[in-house]
Coordinates of C-alpha atoms in Angstrom, one line a residue:
M114 CA -73.5 -24.9 -59.1
N115 CA -75.7 -27.8 -57.9
T116 CA -78.2 -26.9 -55.2
K117 CA -79.9 -29.6 -53.2
K118 CA -83.7 -29.5 -53.6
K119 CA -85.5 -29.2 -50.3
T120 CA -87.7 -32.3 -49.5
T121 CA -91.4 -31.5 -49.2
I122 CA -94.4 -33.4 -47.9
K123 CA -95.3 -34.1 -51.5
D124 CA -92.0 -36.0 -52.0
I125 CA -92.8 -38.3 -49.0
A126 CA -96.3 -38.8 -50.3
N127 CA -95.1 -39.8 -53.7
V128 CA -92.7 -42.4 -52.3
L129 CA -95.5 -44.0 -50.2
N130 CA -98.2 -43.4 -52.7
I131 CA -100.5 -41.7 -50.2
S132 CA -102.0 -38.2 -49.9
T133 CA -100.0 -35.2 -48.6
A134 CA -102.8 -34.8 -46.0
A135 CA -102.0 -38.3 -44.7
V136 CA -98.3 -37.5 -44.5
S137 CA -98.9 -34.2 -42.6
K138 CA -101.2 -36.0 -40.1
A139 CA -98.7 -38.8 -39.7
L140 CA -95.9 -36.3 -39.0
H141 CA -98.1 -34.7 -36.3
D142 CA -99.0 -38.0 -34.7
D143 CA -102.7 -37.6 -35.6
S144 CA -104.7 -40.4 -33.9
R145 CA -106.6 -41.1 -37.2
I146 CA -103.4 -42.4 -38.8
S147 CA -102.3 -46.0 -38.1
K148 CA -99.1 -46.7 -36.3
K149 CA -97.8 -48.6 -39.4
T150 CA -98.3 -45.6 -41.6
K151 CA -96.8 -43.2 -39.1
K152 CA -93.7 -45.4 -38.8
A153 CA -93.4 -45.6 -42.6
V154 CA -93.8 -41.8 -43.1
K155 CA -91.3 -40.9 -40.4
Q156 CA -88.8 -43.4 -41.9
V157 CA -89.1 -42.0 -45.4
A158 CA -88.9 -38.4 -44.0
K159 CA -85.6 -39.4 -42.3
N160 CA -84.3 -41.0 -45.4
L161 CA -85.1 -38.0 -47.5
D162 CA -83.7 -35.6 -44.8
Y163 CA -87.1 -33.8 -44.6
Q164 CA -87.0 -30.6 -42.5
P165 CA -90.4 -29.2 -41.5
N166 CA -91.2 -25.6 -42.5
H167 CA -91.7 -24.0 -39.1
L168 CA -92.6 -20.6 -40.6
A169 CA -95.4 -22.1 -42.7
S170 CA -96.6 -24.0 -39.6
A171 CA -96.6 -20.8 -37.6
L172 CA -98.6 -19.0 -40.2
R173 CA -101.2 -21.8 -40.3
K174 CA -101.5 -22.1 -36.5
G175 CA -100.9 -18.4 -35.7
K176 CA -98.4 -19.6 -33.1
S177 CA -94.7 -20.4 -33.4
N178 CA -93.7 -21.1 -29.8
L179 CA -90.7 -18.8 -30.5
V180 CA -89.8 -15.7 -28.5
G181 CA -87.4 -13.2 -29.8
V182 CA -84.7 -11.7 -27.5
I183 CA -82.8 -8.6 -28.4
V184 CA -79.8 -7.5 -26.4
P185 CA -77.2 -4.8 -27.0
R186 CA -74.4 -7.4 -26.8
T187 CA -74.0 -11.0 -25.7
N188 CA -70.4 -10.8 -24.4
S189 CA -71.6 -9.2 -21.2
N190 CA -72.3 -11.5 -18.2
F191 CA -75.4 -9.4 -17.3
F192 CA -77.0 -9.9 -20.7
S193 CA -75.9 -13.6 -21.0
S194 CA -77.3 -14.3 -17.6
V195 CA -80.6 -12.6 -18.4
I196 CA -80.8 -14.7 -21.6
Q197 CA -80.1 -17.9 -19.7
N198 CA -82.8 -17.3 -17.2
I199 CA -85.3 -16.2 -19.9
E200 CA -84.6 -19.5 -21.7
E201 CA -84.9 -21.7 -18.6
V202 CA -88.3 -20.4 -17.8
L203 CA -89.7 -20.4 -21.3
N204 CA -88.3 -23.9 -22.2
K205 CA -90.3 -25.4 -19.4
E206 CA -93.5 -23.9 -21.1
G207 CA -92.6 -25.3 -24.5
Y208 CA -91.0 -22.1 -26.0
N209 CA -87.7 -21.7 -27.7
I210 CA -85.9 -18.4 -28.0
I211 CA -84.2 -16.6 -30.9
I212 CA -81.3 -14.4 -29.7
T213 CA -80.3 -11.3 -31.6
Q214 CA -77.8 -8.5 -30.7
S215 CA -77.9 -4.9 -31.8
N216 CA -74.2 -4.1 -31.0
E217 CA -75.6 -0.8 -29.8
S218 CA -76.7 0.0 -33.3
Y219 CA -80.2 1.5 -34.0
K220 CA -80.1 0.3 -37.6
K221 CA -79.2 -3.3 -36.6
E222 CA -81.8 -3.2 -33.9
C223 CA -84.5 -2.3 -36.5
N224 CA -83.3 -5.2 -38.7
N225 CA -83.5 -7.6 -35.7
I226 CA -87.1 -6.5 -35.1
D227 CA -88.0 -7.0 -38.7
T228 CA -86.4 -10.5 -38.8
L229 CA -88.2 -11.6 -35.6
L230 CA -91.5 -10.3 -36.9
F231 CA -91.0 -12.2 -40.2
T232 CA -90.2 -15.3 -38.2
Q233 CA -93.7 -15.0 -36.6
V234 CA -92.4 -14.9 -33.0
D235 CA -95.0 -15.0 -30.3
G236 CA -93.3 -12.2 -28.3
I237 CA -90.3 -10.0 -28.1
I238 CA -88.1 -9.4 -25.0
A239 CA -85.7 -6.6 -25.5
S240 CA -83.1 -4.2 -24.1
M241 CA -82.6 -1.2 -26.3
A242 CA -79.4 -0.1 -28.1
N243 CA -77.5 3.0 -27.0
E244 CA -78.3 4.7 -30.3
T245 CA -82.0 4.1 -30.1
I246 CA -84.1 7.3 -29.9
D247 CA -86.8 6.7 -32.5
L248 CA -89.3 4.1 -31.1
E249 CA -91.0 3.5 -34.5
F250 CA -89.9 -0.1 -34.8
Y251 CA -91.0 -1.0 -31.3
E252 CA -94.3 0.6 -32.0
K253 CA -94.6 -1.7 -35.0
V254 CA -94.4 -4.7 -32.6
K255 CA -97.2 -3.3 -30.5
A256 CA -99.3 -2.6 -33.5
K257 CA -99.1 -6.2 -34.5
G258 CA -100.5 -7.3 -31.2
I259 CA -97.3 -9.1 -30.2
P260 CA -96.3 -8.8 -26.5
L261 CA -93.3 -6.6 -26.0
I262 CA -91.4 -6.8 -22.7
L263 CA -88.4 -4.5 -22.1
F264 CA -85.7 -5.0 -19.5
D265 CA -82.8 -2.9 -18.3
R266 CA -83.1 -0.3 -21.1
G267 CA -86.6 0.8 -22.0
E268 CA -88.7 3.9 -22.6
N269 CA -91.9 4.8 -20.6
D270 CA -93.4 6.3 -23.8
L271 CA -94.0 2.8 -25.2
N272 CA -96.4 1.9 -22.4
V273 CA -95.3 -1.8 -22.2
D274 CA -94.0 -4.0 -19.4
Y275 CA -90.6 -3.2 -18.1
I276 CA -88.2 -5.0 -15.7
G277 CA -85.1 -3.5 -14.2
I278 CA -83.4 -2.1 -11.1
N279 CA -83.9 1.3 -9.5
D280 CA -81.2 3.2 -11.4
Y281 CA -81.9 6.6 -9.7
E282 CA -81.6 5.0 -6.3
S283 CA -78.5 3.2 -7.3
S284 CA -76.7 6.5 -7.8
H285 CA -77.8 7.6 -4.3
V286 CA -76.4 4.3 -2.8
I287 CA -73.1 4.8 -4.6
V288 CA -72.6 8.5 -3.6
E289 CA -73.7 7.7 0.0
H290 CA -71.0 5.0 0.2
L291 CA -68.3 7.3 -1.2
V292 CA -69.3 10.1 1.1
K293 CA -68.9 7.7 4.1
Q294 CA -65.4 7.0 2.8
G295 CA -64.6 10.7 3.1
R296 CA -64.8 11.5 -0.6
K297 CA -65.7 15.1 -1.4
R298 CA -65.1 15.5 -5.1
I299 CA -67.0 12.7 -6.9
A300 CA -67.0 12.5 -10.7
H301 CA -69.5 10.5 -12.8
I302 CA -68.7 8.9 -16.1
G303 CA -72.2 8.1 -17.3
G304 CA -74.0 6.8 -20.4
Y305 CA -75.9 9.1 -22.8
K306 CA -78.7 11.1 -21.3
H307 CA -81.2 10.1 -24.1
T308 CA -81.2 6.6 -22.7
R309 CA -83.6 6.5 -19.8
I310 CA -81.6 4.3 -17.4
F311 CA -78.4 6.4 -17.8
N312 CA -80.5 9.6 -17.5
N313 CA -81.9 8.2 -14.2
R314 CA -78.3 7.4 -13.0
I315 CA -77.2 10.9 -13.8
R316 CA -80.2 12.5 -12.1
G317 CA -79.6 10.3 -9.1
Y318 CA -75.9 11.3 -9.0
V319 CA -76.8 15.0 -9.2
D320 CA -79.5 14.8 -6.5
A321 CA -77.2 12.8 -4.2
L322 CA -74.5 15.4 -4.4
K323 CA -77.1 18.1 -3.5
K324 CA -78.3 16.0 -0.6
H325 CA -74.8 15.8 0.8
Q326 CA -74.1 19.4 0.0
L327 CA -71.2 18.5 -2.3
P328 CA -70.4 20.8 -5.3
L329 CA -71.8 19.9 -8.7
D330 CA -69.0 20.6 -11.1
N331 CA -70.0 20.1 -14.8
E332 CA -66.4 19.0 -15.7
L333 CA -66.9 16.1 -13.4
L334 CA -70.0 14.8 -15.3
I335 CA -69.1 13.1 -18.5
E336 CA -71.3 11.2 -21.0
S337 CA -69.8 8.3 -22.9
S338 CA -70.5 5.0 -24.7
L339 CA -69.1 3.2 -21.6
T340 CA -66.7 0.8 -23.4
I341 CA -63.3 -0.2 -21.9
E342 CA -61.5 2.3 -24.2
D343 CA -64.0 5.0 -23.2
G344 CA -63.2 4.3 -19.6
R345 CA -59.5 4.9 -20.2
Q346 CA -60.1 8.1 -22.3
K347 CA -62.6 9.7 -19.9
M348 CA -60.5 8.9 -16.9
E349 CA -57.5 10.5 -18.6
Q350 CA -59.7 13.5 -19.2
L351 CA -60.6 13.7 -15.5
L352 CA -56.9 13.3 -14.5
K353 CA -56.0 16.4 -16.6
L354 CA -58.2 18.6 -14.5
K355 CA -56.5 21.2 -12.3
N356 CA -58.6 19.9 -9.4
R357 CA -58.8 16.1 -9.8
P358 CA -61.7 14.0 -8.4
D359 CA -61.0 11.9 -5.4
A360 CA -63.7 9.4 -6.5
V361 CA -65.2 8.3 -9.8
Y362 CA -68.5 6.5 -10.2
I363 CA -68.8 4.9 -13.6
A364 CA -72.1 3.6 -15.0
S365 CA -70.6 0.4 -16.5
D366 CA -68.1 -2.2 -15.2
Y367 CA -66.4 -2.3 -18.6
A368 CA -65.6 1.4 -18.6
A369 CA -64.6 1.1 -14.9
L370 CA -62.1 -1.6 -16.0
G371 CA -60.6 0.7 -18.6
A372 CA -60.3 3.4 -16.0
L373 CA -58.7 1.1 -13.5
Q374 CA -56.2 -0.1 -16.1
L375 CA -55.1 3.5 -16.8
L376 CA -54.8 4.3 -13.1
N377 CA -52.7 1.2 -12.5
E378 CA -50.4 2.1 -15.4
L379 CA -50.0 5.6 -14.0
Q380 CA -49.3 4.2 -10.5
I381 CA -52.2 6.2 -9.1
K382 CA -53.3 4.3 -6.0
V383 CA -56.9 3.0 -5.9
P384 CA -58.7 3.7 -3.6
E385 CA -56.1 5.8 -1.7
D386 CA -55.8 8.5 -4.3
I387 CA -59.0 7.9 -6.3
A388 CA -61.8 5.6 -5.3
L389 CA -63.6 3.8 -8.1
V390 CA -67.2 2.3 -8.4
G391 CA -68.6 0.5 -11.4
F392 CA -72.0 -0.8 -12.3
G393 CA -73.2 -4.3 -13.3
N394 CA -71.2 -6.6 -11.0
E395 CA -69.6 -8.4 -13.9
P396 CA -67.5 -11.5 -12.7
F397 CA -64.2 -9.8 -13.5
T398 CA -64.9 -7.1 -10.9
A399 CA -64.0 -9.6 -8.2
M400 CA -60.9 -10.8 -10.1
V401 CA -58.9 -7.7 -10.9
T402 CA -56.5 -5.9 -8.6
P403 CA -57.8 -4.0 -6.8
S404 CA -61.3 -5.6 -7.1
I405 CA -64.0 -3.2 -8.2
T406 CA -67.0 -2.1 -6.1
S407 CA -70.1 -2.4 -8.2
I408 CA -73.9 -2.5 -8.3
N409 CA -75.5 -5.9 -8.6
Q410 CA -78.2 -5.7 -11.3
H411 CA -80.0 -8.9 -10.3
S412 CA -79.7 -10.4 -13.9
E413 CA -81.1 -13.8 -12.9
E414 CA -84.3 -12.3 -11.4
I415 CA -84.7 -9.8 -14.3
G416 CA -84.5 -12.7 -16.8
K417 CA -87.1 -14.8 -14.9
Q418 CA -89.5 -11.9 -14.5
A419 CA -89.2 -11.0 -18.2
A420 CA -90.1 -14.5 -19.2
L421 CA -93.0 -14.8 -16.6
T422 CA -94.3 -11.5 -17.8
F423 CA -94.4 -12.8 -21.4
L424 CA -96.2 -16.0 -20.3
N425 CA -99.0 -13.9 -18.7
Y426 CA -100.0 -13.0 -22.3
K427 CA -99.7 -16.4 -23.9
N428 CA -103.4 -17.4 -23.8
K429 CA -104.8 -13.9 -24.4
K430 CA -106.4 -13.4 -27.9
T431 CA -106.1 -9.7 -27.8
I432 CA -103.0 -8.0 -26.3
K433 CA -103.5 -4.6 -24.6
Q434 CA -100.3 -3.6 -22.8
T435 CA -99.8 -0.7 -20.4
L436 CA -96.8 0.7 -18.6
N437 CA -96.2 -2.0 -15.9
K438 CA -92.9 -1.8 -14.1
I439 CA -91.1 -4.4 -12.0
I440 CA -88.3 -2.5 -10.2
L441 CA -85.7 -4.3 -8.2
D442 CA -83.8 -2.7 -5.4
A443 CA -80.2 -1.6 -5.9
E444 CA -77.5 -3.7 -4.1
L445 CA -74.0 -2.3 -3.7
V446 CA -71.2 -4.9 -3.6
V447 CA -68.3 -3.2 -1.8
R448 CA -64.8 -4.2 -2.8
E449 CA -61.2 -2.9 -2.6
S450 CA -61.5 -0.1 -5.2
S451 CA -63.6 2.1 -2.9
A452 CA -63.0 0.9 0.6
P453 CA -59.4 0.6 2.1
K454 CA -58.7 -2.6 3.9

């Protein structure tokens, strides 16, 4: 098999019979190199399909102008919106981003971190995978003196910057809304307790029930991975109870969609028989029938704040991070699934 040899600065120098140092300076528009030489060097570089080695350049300069972004998945409007806003802010400051996704896998998340560190990124902005409990790989980022900014899902123990919404208060807002609709038996399909944001949502749910003197029934509190299929399965589990819930608060719009699909198939009226509230305000929540009440997570602002937080570190020679939180208020978007017309 023939493999094409990668063009180097030395190849360009040999064609023009000049030094590699002169070629390097010409490619970087050094003022000490004449316009004629610069033009010749760039033309030969183009002819030979020369591609600069950004990794080598980053190693020399100690700066790559690259920022790594790790998300659990990119097929979510929340995460894609955060990424878009991170990129818009950083591009204006001369940075490009490298996007990786963990697919909720701890192992893949660790591989992503290793790849980004190898690429010499100037910072990492991340939202943790559902499986992540061990923080060793994130500690590795900190140990290298690279700014680490977490959003949506993060752990206080890392003592780094964090941007997100008030997950605990969100649960209070949701339960308060459902109580005002006359609901008395409210279930919660949540994420796994070991993930801080889902633990906060569960705590908020439990405390809100106590506040309104509603019974806390363990069979109404279910942990899950919050996929569409999970929403179907966990809703089916709740429907099999002798005393069904009259409202279900689900910690993800995707799981809420699965739950709604099942209820529609079984001709259980929403919200008349069972009210439904999701989380995330994904675009489809306004398009399905009935439309789904949900929490707006302020993805645009989270993305902007994450990027601006990184930029605060860009000119600092030594990075010493502490737990610094930017917490945005919860906003409930009420739709047909929880409030009758």
